[in-house]
Amino acid sequence: MRALPLAWLLVLALLTPARASAQSLEETRDQGILYFKKERFRPAKDQLDKAYRLPGGDKDFATVFYRAQAGYKLLLLEVAFEMAEKAKQIAGEDKGKREKVEAFVQEMSNLYGGVTITPAKGETNTEGRIFLEAKTGIINKEKKQTFMSIRERFRSVNVRLPTTIYLPYGDYLANNVPFSIVQGESTPTVELYLQVVRDETPEESNTWMYVGIGAGVAAAAGVAAFFLLRDDTPRTEESVRIPVINSASGLRVRP
């Protein structure tokens, strides 16, 4: 009888992930919107990403529009501009939705412009890092913080070319190639060689693998030593002989 409640608990544990994965587009999207309105932009973006990947999510205006806004708040401007354009297409002839999207795009365009980056002639790397620098000092504190955040992201994440990235208007270097983003002018194109950063994770993983193997060998040796040292002389008393490991003397067996 005791096994029955345990069996039910096991069934519930197995069903819970399935129920969570079956969450509807509306539920997932609305949770993301709720996070956004509470200014919890990272979990909002995560939820809206999930909603976007669900069937119909990429055609749902609210999902796409709020995903654009969450990206904007997190300075993921490539996502923000891409989703805003997609939201405009989904809005179609709906005047209210189009005006919301156009106002949002105008807000972003007042602060940021794009630059299209393509591989330089002879570039063989398929992905790598972009190291951005401002050619002249940025005086505006908020603008400087924004640039530094974007700069750090592109230094930390590999990108594939061609791609369009967005920055505050100004003069920059991308992997030592100069370019300028000027409000009201067309998007410039820059050809450059990517910076390739070698990933040391596999080597570190191998190290841990070797450590794991060593620990396993040591444990196996300890077990083997126990059976080799065990006294197999028959005993008449009913007792349990317990091996005791002492850090000073190694492995010994209690008589």
C-alpha positions as YAML, in Angstrom:
chain: A
units: angstrom
residues:
- id: 1
  name: MET
  ca: [0.00, 0.00, 0.00]
- id: 2
  name: ARG
  ca: [2.89, 2.36, 0.71]
- id: 3
  name: ALA
  ca: [4.07, 1.92, -2.86]
- id: 4
  name: LEU
  ca: [0.84, 3.38, -4.24]
- id: 5
  name: PRO
  ca: [1.38, 7.00, -3.07]
- id: 6
  name: LEU
  ca: [4.98, 6.81, -4.27]
- id: 7
  name: ALA
  ca: [3.77, 5.63, -7.65]
- id: 8
  name: TRP
  ca: [1.37, 8.58, -7.89]
- id: 9
  name: LEU
  ca: [4.15, 11.00, -6.98]
- id: 10
  name: LEU
  ca: [6.32, 9.53, -9.72]
- id: 11
  name: VAL
  ca: [3.52, 9.88, -12.27]
- id: 12
  name: LEU
  ca: [2.94, 13.52, -11.26]
- id: 13
  name: ALA
  ca: [6.66, 14.26, -11.49]
- id: 14
  name: LEU
  ca: [6.76, 12.83, -15.00]
- id: 15
  name: LEU
  ca: [3.65, 14.70, -16.12]
- id: 16
  name: THR
  ca: [4.69, 18.12, -14.78]
- id: 17
  name: PRO
  ca: [7.32, 18.86, -17.48]
- id: 18
  name: ALA
  ca: [4.88, 17.66, -20.13]
- id: 19
  name: ARG
  ca: [2.19, 20.03, -18.86]
- id: 20
  name: ALA
  ca: [4.67, 22.90, -18.73]
- id: 21
  name: SER
  ca: [5.82, 22.23, -22.31]
- id: 22
  name: ALA
  ca: [2.21, 22.19, -23.46]
- id: 23
  name: GLN
  ca: [1.66, 25.76, -22.22]
- id: 24
  name: SER
  ca: [-0.25, 27.70, -24.84]
- id: 25
  name: LEU
  ca: [1.03, 30.60, -26.89]
- id: 26
  name: GLU
  ca: [-1.35, 32.97, -25.13]
- id: 27
  name: GLU
  ca: [-0.24, 31.89, -21.65]
- id: 28
  name: THR
  ca: [3.45, 32.12, -22.51]
- id: 29
  name: ARG
  ca: [3.07, 35.47, -24.26]
- id: 30
  name: ASP
  ca: [0.94, 36.99, -21.50]
- id: 31
  name: GLN
  ca: [3.48, 35.91, -18.88]
- id: 32
  name: GLY
  ca: [6.19, 37.66, -20.88]
- id: 33
  name: ILE
  ca: [4.10, 40.80, -21.21]
- id: 34
  name: LEU
  ca: [3.42, 40.77, -17.46]
- id: 35
  name: TYR
  ca: [7.18, 40.55, -16.76]
- id: 36
  name: PHE
  ca: [7.75, 43.43, -19.19]
- id: 37
  name: LYS
  ca: [5.17, 45.67, -17.52]
- id: 38
  name: LYS
  ca: [6.84, 44.94, -14.17]
- id: 39
  name: GLU
  ca: [10.16, 46.00, -15.76]
- id: 40
  name: ARG
  ca: [11.65, 42.53, -15.41]
- id: 41
  name: PHE
  ca: [13.05, 42.69, -18.91]
- id: 42
  name: ARG
  ca: [15.30, 39.60, -18.94]
- id: 43
  name: PRO
  ca: [12.58, 37.09, -17.92]
- id: 44
  name: ALA
  ca: [10.18, 39.00, -20.19]
- id: 45
  name: LYS
  ca: [12.52, 38.44, -23.14]
- id: 46
  name: ASP
  ca: [12.96, 34.76, -22.23]
- id: 47
  name: GLN
  ca: [9.20, 34.17, -22.10]
- id: 48
  name: LEU
  ca: [8.55, 36.08, -25.31]
- id: 49
  name: ASP
  ca: [11.31, 34.10, -27.03]
- id: 50
  name: LYS
  ca: [9.50, 30.92, -26.03]
- id: 51
  name: ALA
  ca: [6.19, 32.32, -27.27]
- id: 52
  name: TYR
  ca: [7.82, 33.36, -30.55]
- id: 53
  name: ARG
  ca: [9.04, 29.79, -31.12]
- id: 54
  name: LEU
  ca: [5.60, 28.27, -30.49]
- id: 55
  name: PRO
  ca: [3.32, 27.58, -33.48]
- id: 56
  name: GLY
  ca: [1.89, 30.90, -34.65]
- id: 57
  name: GLY
  ca: [4.11, 32.93, -32.34]
- id: 58
  name: ASP
  ca: [6.04, 34.60, -35.16]
- id: 59
  name: LYS
  ca: [2.73, 35.84, -36.61]
- id: 60
  name: ASP
  ca: [1.21, 37.06, -33.34]
- id: 61
  name: PHE
  ca: [1.40, 40.87, -33.16]
- id: 62
  name: ALA
  ca: [1.60, 41.13, -29.35]
- id: 63
  name: THR
  ca: [4.36, 38.51, -29.13]
- id: 64
  name: VAL
  ca: [6.47, 40.14, -31.83]
- id: 65
  name: PHE
  ca: [5.89, 43.72, -30.68]
- id: 66
  name: TYR
  ca: [6.69, 43.08, -27.01]
- id: 67
  name: ARG
  ca: [9.69, 40.97, -28.01]
- id: 68
  name: ALA
  ca: [10.95, 44.04, -29.89]
- id: 69
  name: GLN
  ca: [10.42, 46.23, -26.83]
- id: 70
  name: ALA
  ca: [12.12, 43.76, -24.48]
- id: 71
  name: GLY
  ca: [15.09, 43.60, -26.85]
- id: 72
  name: TYR
  ca: [15.24, 47.40, -26.88]
- id: 73
  name: LYS
  ca: [15.30, 47.61, -23.08]
- id: 74
  name: LEU
  ca: [18.12, 45.03, -22.96]
- id: 75
  name: LEU
  ca: [20.05, 46.86, -25.72]
- id: 76
  name: LEU
  ca: [19.66, 43.87, -28.01]
- id: 77
  name: LEU
  ca: [19.01, 46.37, -30.76]
- id: 78
  name: GLU
  ca: [19.32, 43.91, -33.64]
- id: 79
  name: VAL
  ca: [16.38, 41.99, -32.18]
- id: 80
  name: ALA
  ca: [14.47, 45.20, -31.48]
- id: 81
  name: PHE
  ca: [14.72, 46.60, -35.02]
- id: 82
  name: GLU
  ca: [14.09, 43.23, -36.67]
- id: 83
  name: MET
  ca: [11.00, 42.50, -34.56]
- id: 84
  name: ALA
  ca: [9.68, 46.05, -35.01]
- id: 85
  name: GLU
  ca: [9.81, 45.64, -38.78]
- id: 86
  name: LYS
  ca: [8.09, 42.29, -38.50]
- id: 87
  name: ALA
  ca: [5.41, 43.75, -36.21]
- id: 88
  name: LYS
  ca: [4.73, 46.44, -38.81]
- id: 89
  name: GLN
  ca: [4.16, 43.77, -41.45]
- id: 90
  name: ILE
  ca: [1.83, 41.81, -39.15]
- id: 91
  name: ALA
  ca: [-0.12, 44.98, -38.32]
- id: 92
  name: GLY
  ca: [-1.05, 45.32, -41.96]
- id: 93
  name: GLU
  ca: [-3.91, 47.80, -42.37]
- id: 94
  name: ASP
  ca: [-4.64, 48.01, -38.65]
- id: 95
  name: LYS
  ca: [-4.08, 51.74, -38.10]
- id: 96
  name: GLY
  ca: [-3.76, 51.53, -34.31]
- id: 97
  name: LYS
  ca: [-1.12, 48.80, -34.40]
- id: 98
  name: ARG
  ca: [0.84, 50.47, -37.19]
- id: 99
  name: GLU
  ca: [0.96, 53.76, -35.31]
- id: 100
  name: LYS
  ca: [2.25, 51.99, -32.18]
- id: 101
  name: VAL
  ca: [5.02, 50.31, -34.14]
- id: 102
  name: GLU
  ca: [5.96, 53.45, -36.07]
- id: 103
  name: ALA
  ca: [6.20, 55.49, -32.86]
- id: 104
  name: PHE
  ca: [8.43, 52.80, -31.35]
- id: 105
  name: VAL
  ca: [10.69, 52.68, -34.43]
- id: 106
  name: GLN
  ca: [10.94, 56.47, -34.42]
- id: 107
  name: GLU
  ca: [11.99, 56.43, -30.76]
- id: 108
  name: MET
  ca: [14.78, 53.96, -31.51]
- id: 109
  name: SER
  ca: [15.84, 55.76, -34.70]
- id: 110
  name: ASN
  ca: [16.26, 59.01, -32.81]
- id: 111
  name: LEU
  ca: [19.03, 57.38, -30.78]
- id: 112
  name: TYR
  ca: [20.54, 54.59, -32.85]
- id: 113
  name: GLY
  ca: [21.62, 53.88, -36.40]
- id: 114
  name: GLY
  ca: [22.81, 50.75, -38.13]
- id: 115
  name: VAL
  ca: [26.02, 49.64, -39.81]
- id: 116
  name: THR
  ca: [26.17, 46.61, -42.06]
- id: 117
  name: ILE
  ca: [29.31, 44.53, -41.55]
- id: 118
  name: THR
  ca: [30.52, 42.17, -44.27]
- id: 119
  name: PRO
  ca: [33.62, 39.94, -44.47]
- id: 120
  name: ALA
  ca: [36.72, 41.53, -45.97]
- id: 121
  name: LYS
  ca: [38.19, 40.06, -49.12]
- id: 122
  name: GLY
  ca: [39.94, 36.79, -48.28]
- id: 123
  name: GLU
  ca: [38.24, 36.35, -44.89]
- id: 124
  name: THR
  ca: [37.91, 32.61, -44.24]
- id: 125
  name: ASN
  ca: [36.43, 32.61, -40.74]
- id: 126
  name: THR
  ca: [32.72, 31.95, -40.67]
- id: 127
  name: GLU
  ca: [32.23, 33.56, -37.26]
- id: 128
  name: GLY
  ca: [34.15, 35.61, -34.72]
- id: 129
  name: ARG
  ca: [34.18, 38.71, -32.53]
- id: 130
  name: ILE
  ca: [33.79, 42.39, -33.36]
- id: 131
  name: PHE
  ca: [35.87, 44.77, -31.25]
- id: 132
  name: LEU
  ca: [34.28, 48.20, -31.26]
- id: 133
  name: GLU
  ca: [35.90, 51.45, -30.20]
- id: 134
  name: ALA
  ca: [34.67, 55.05, -30.27]
- id: 135
  name: LYS
  ca: [36.97, 57.23, -32.40]
- id: 136
  name: THR
  ca: [36.26, 60.27, -30.25]
- id: 137
  name: GLY
  ca: [35.39, 60.41, -26.58]
- id: 138
  name: ILE
  ca: [31.67, 60.17, -25.80]
- id: 139
  name: ILE
  ca: [30.80, 63.01, -23.46]
- id: 140
  name: ASN
  ca: [27.16, 62.13, -22.78]
- id: 141
  name: LYS
  ca: [27.22, 59.76, -19.79]
- id: 142
  name: GLU
  ca: [24.10, 57.78, -20.75]
- id: 143
  name: LYS
  ca: [25.24, 57.42, -24.35]
- id: 144
  name: LYS
  ca: [28.67, 56.26, -23.16]
- id: 145
  name: GLN
  ca: [27.16, 53.61, -20.87]
- id: 146
  name: THR
  ca: [24.98, 52.39, -23.73]
- id: 147
  name: PHE
  ca: [27.95, 52.11, -26.08]
- id: 148
  name: MET
  ca: [30.08, 50.31, -23.47]
- id: 149
  name: SER
  ca: [27.32, 47.76, -22.90]
- id: 150
  name: ILE
  ca: [26.97, 47.07, -26.64]
- id: 151
  name: ARG
  ca: [30.76, 47.00, -27.02]
- id: 152
  name: GLU
  ca: [31.13, 44.40, -24.28]
- id: 153
  name: ARG
  ca: [28.47, 42.17, -25.80]
- id: 154
  name: PHE
  ca: [30.15, 42.04, -29.21]
- id: 155
  name: ARG
  ca: [33.51, 41.35, -27.55]
- id: 156
  name: SER
  ca: [31.96, 38.36, -25.76]
- id: 157
  name: VAL
  ca: [29.77, 36.74, -28.42]
- id: 158
  name: ASN
  ca: [30.65, 35.33, -31.83]
- id: 159
  name: VAL
  ca: [28.74, 36.74, -34.79]
- id: 160
  name: ARG
  ca: [28.27, 35.58, -38.37]
- id: 161
  name: LEU
  ca: [28.72, 37.92, -41.31]
- id: 162
  name: PRO
  ca: [27.08, 39.69, -42.98]
- id: 163
  name: THR
  ca: [25.15, 41.32, -40.14]
- id: 164
  name: THR
  ca: [23.76, 44.73, -39.23]
- id: 165
  name: ILE
  ca: [24.45, 46.09, -35.77]
- id: 166
  name: TYR
  ca: [23.13, 49.26, -34.13]
- id: 167
  name: LEU
  ca: [25.00, 51.92, -32.17]
- id: 168
  name: PRO
  ca: [24.46, 55.46, -30.93]
- id: 169
  name: TYR
  ca: [25.20, 57.96, -33.71]
- id: 170
  name: GLY
  ca: [28.90, 58.73, -33.90]
- id: 171
  name: ASP
  ca: [32.33, 57.73, -35.25]
- id: 172
  name: TYR
  ca: [33.72, 54.28, -34.53]
- id: 173
  name: LEU
  ca: [36.27, 51.61, -35.25]
- id: 174
  name: ALA
  ca: [35.28, 47.99, -35.79]
- id: 175
  name: ASN
  ca: [38.35, 45.73, -35.64]
- id: 176
  name: ASN
  ca: [40.36, 48.88, -36.50]
- id: 177
  name: VAL
  ca: [38.23, 49.76, -39.55]
- id: 178
  name: PRO
  ca: [36.73, 53.27, -39.29]
- id: 179
  name: PHE
  ca: [33.10, 54.13, -40.01]
- id: 180
  name: SER
  ca: [30.50, 56.73, -39.06]
- id: 181
  name: ILE
  ca: [26.77, 56.45, -38.29]
- id: 182
  name: VAL
  ca: [25.02, 59.73, -39.07]
- id: 183
  name: GLN
  ca: [21.36, 60.33, -38.36]
- id: 184
  name: GLY
  ca: [19.34, 60.78, -41.53]
- id: 185
  name: GLU
  ca: [21.97, 59.17, -43.77]
- id: 186
  name: SER
  ca: [21.90, 55.70, -45.31]
- id: 187
  name: THR
  ca: [23.31, 52.70, -43.45]
- id: 188
  name: PRO
  ca: [27.08, 52.40, -44.09]
- id: 189
  name: THR
  ca: [28.75, 49.11, -45.01]
- id: 190
  name: VAL
  ca: [32.06, 48.07, -43.47]
- id: 191
  name: GLU
  ca: [34.31, 45.20, -44.60]
- id: 192
  name: LEU
  ca: [36.48, 43.67, -41.90]
- id: 193
  name: TYR
  ca: [38.28, 40.59, -40.65]
- id: 194
  name: LEU
  ca: [36.74, 38.95, -37.62]
- id: 195
  name: GLN
  ca: [38.67, 38.48, -34.39]
- id: 196
  name: VAL
  ca: [38.76, 34.79, -33.53]
- id: 197
  name: VAL
  ca: [38.94, 33.85, -29.86]
- id: 198
  name: ARG
  ca: [40.00, 30.30, -29.13]
- id: 199
  name: ASP
  ca: [37.61, 28.44, -26.86]
- id: 200
  name: GLU
  ca: [39.40, 26.70, -23.98]
- id: 201
  name: THR
  ca: [36.31, 24.96, -22.68]
- id: 202
  name: PRO
  ca: [37.06, 21.56, -24.33]
- id: 203
  name: GLU
  ca: [40.53, 21.52, -22.74]
- id: 204
  name: GLU
  ca: [39.07, 22.35, -19.34]
- id: 205
  name: SER
  ca: [36.46, 19.63, -19.84]
- id: 206
  name: ASN
  ca: [39.21, 17.11, -20.58]
- id: 207
  name: THR
  ca: [40.97, 18.13, -17.40]
- id: 208
  name: TRP
  ca: [37.85, 17.47, -15.38]
- id: 209
  name: MET
  ca: [37.41, 14.20, -17.23]
- id: 210
  name: TYR
  ca: [40.90, 13.12, -16.21]
- id: 211
  name: VAL
  ca: [40.20, 14.17, -12.64]
- id: 212
  name: GLY
  ca: [37.01, 12.13, -12.73]
- id: 213
  name: ILE
  ca: [38.83, 9.10, -14.08]
- id: 214
  name: GLY
  ca: [41.50, 9.43, -11.39]
- id: 215
  name: ALA
  ca: [38.88, 9.60, -8.67]
- id: 216
  name: GLY
  ca: [37.16, 6.54, -10.12]
- id: 217
  name: VAL
  ca: [40.41, 4.58, -10.20]
- id: 218
  name: ALA
  ca: [41.16, 5.56, -6.61]
- id: 219
  name: ALA
  ca: [37.71, 4.47, -5.50]
- id: 220
  name: ALA
  ca: [38.05, 1.17, -7.36]
- id: 221
  name: ALA
  ca: [41.46, 0.61, -5.79]
- id: 222
  name: GLY
  ca: [39.99, 1.22, -2.33]
- id: 223
  name: VAL
  ca: [37.26, -1.34, -2.91]
- id: 224
  name: ALA
  ca: [39.76, -3.85, -4.24]
- id: 225
  name: ALA
  ca: [41.99, -3.31, -1.21]
- id: 226
  name: PHE
  ca: [39.06, -3.95, 1.11]
- id: 227
  name: PHE
  ca: [38.33, -7.34, -0.42]
- id: 228
  name: LEU
  ca: [42.01, -8.28, -0.50]
- id: 229
  name: LEU
  ca: [42.51, -7.42, 3.16]
- id: 230
  name: ARG
  ca: [39.26, -8.95, 4.35]
- id: 231
  name: ASP
  ca: [39.64, -11.97, 6.61]
- id: 232
  name: ASP
  ca: [37.38, -14.72, 5.19]
- id: 233
  name: THR
  ca: [37.69, -16.99, 8.22]
- id: 234
  name: PRO
  ca: [34.18, -18.31, 9.06]
- id: 235
  name: ARG
  ca: [32.56, -16.75, 12.15]
- id: 236
  name: THR
  ca: [29.74, -18.17, 14.19]
- id: 237
  name: GLU
  ca: [28.52, -14.92, 15.74]
- id: 238
  name: GLU
  ca: [26.03, -12.83, 13.85]
- id: 239
  name: SER
  ca: [27.83, -9.59, 13.23]
- id: 240
  name: VAL
  ca: [28.52, -7.12, 10.47]
- id: 241
  name: ARG
  ca: [32.11, -6.26, 9.72]
- id: 242
  name: ILE
  ca: [32.44, -2.63, 8.64]
- id: 243
  name: PRO
  ca: [35.52, -1.29, 6.84]
- id: 244
  name: VAL
  ca: [36.89, 1.90, 8.40]
- id: 245
  name: ILE
  ca: [39.02, 4.37, 6.48]
- id: 246
  name: ASN
  ca: [41.55, 6.20, 8.62]
- id: 247
  name: SER
  ca: [43.36, 9.16, 7.08]
- id: 248
  name: ALA
  ca: [46.56, 8.32, 8.97]
- id: 249
  name: SER
  ca: [46.85, 4.58, 8.44]
- id: 250
  name: GLY
  ca: [44.92, 4.04, 5.24]
- id: 251
  name: LEU
  ca: [42.38, 1.24, 4.90]
- id: 252
  name: ARG
  ca: [41.84, -1.10, 7.83]
- id: 253
  name: VAL
  ca: [39.18, -3.57, 8.87]
- id: 254
  name: ARG
  ca: [37.67, -3.62, 12.32]
- id: 255
  name: PRO
  ca: [38.25, -7.05, 13.95]
...
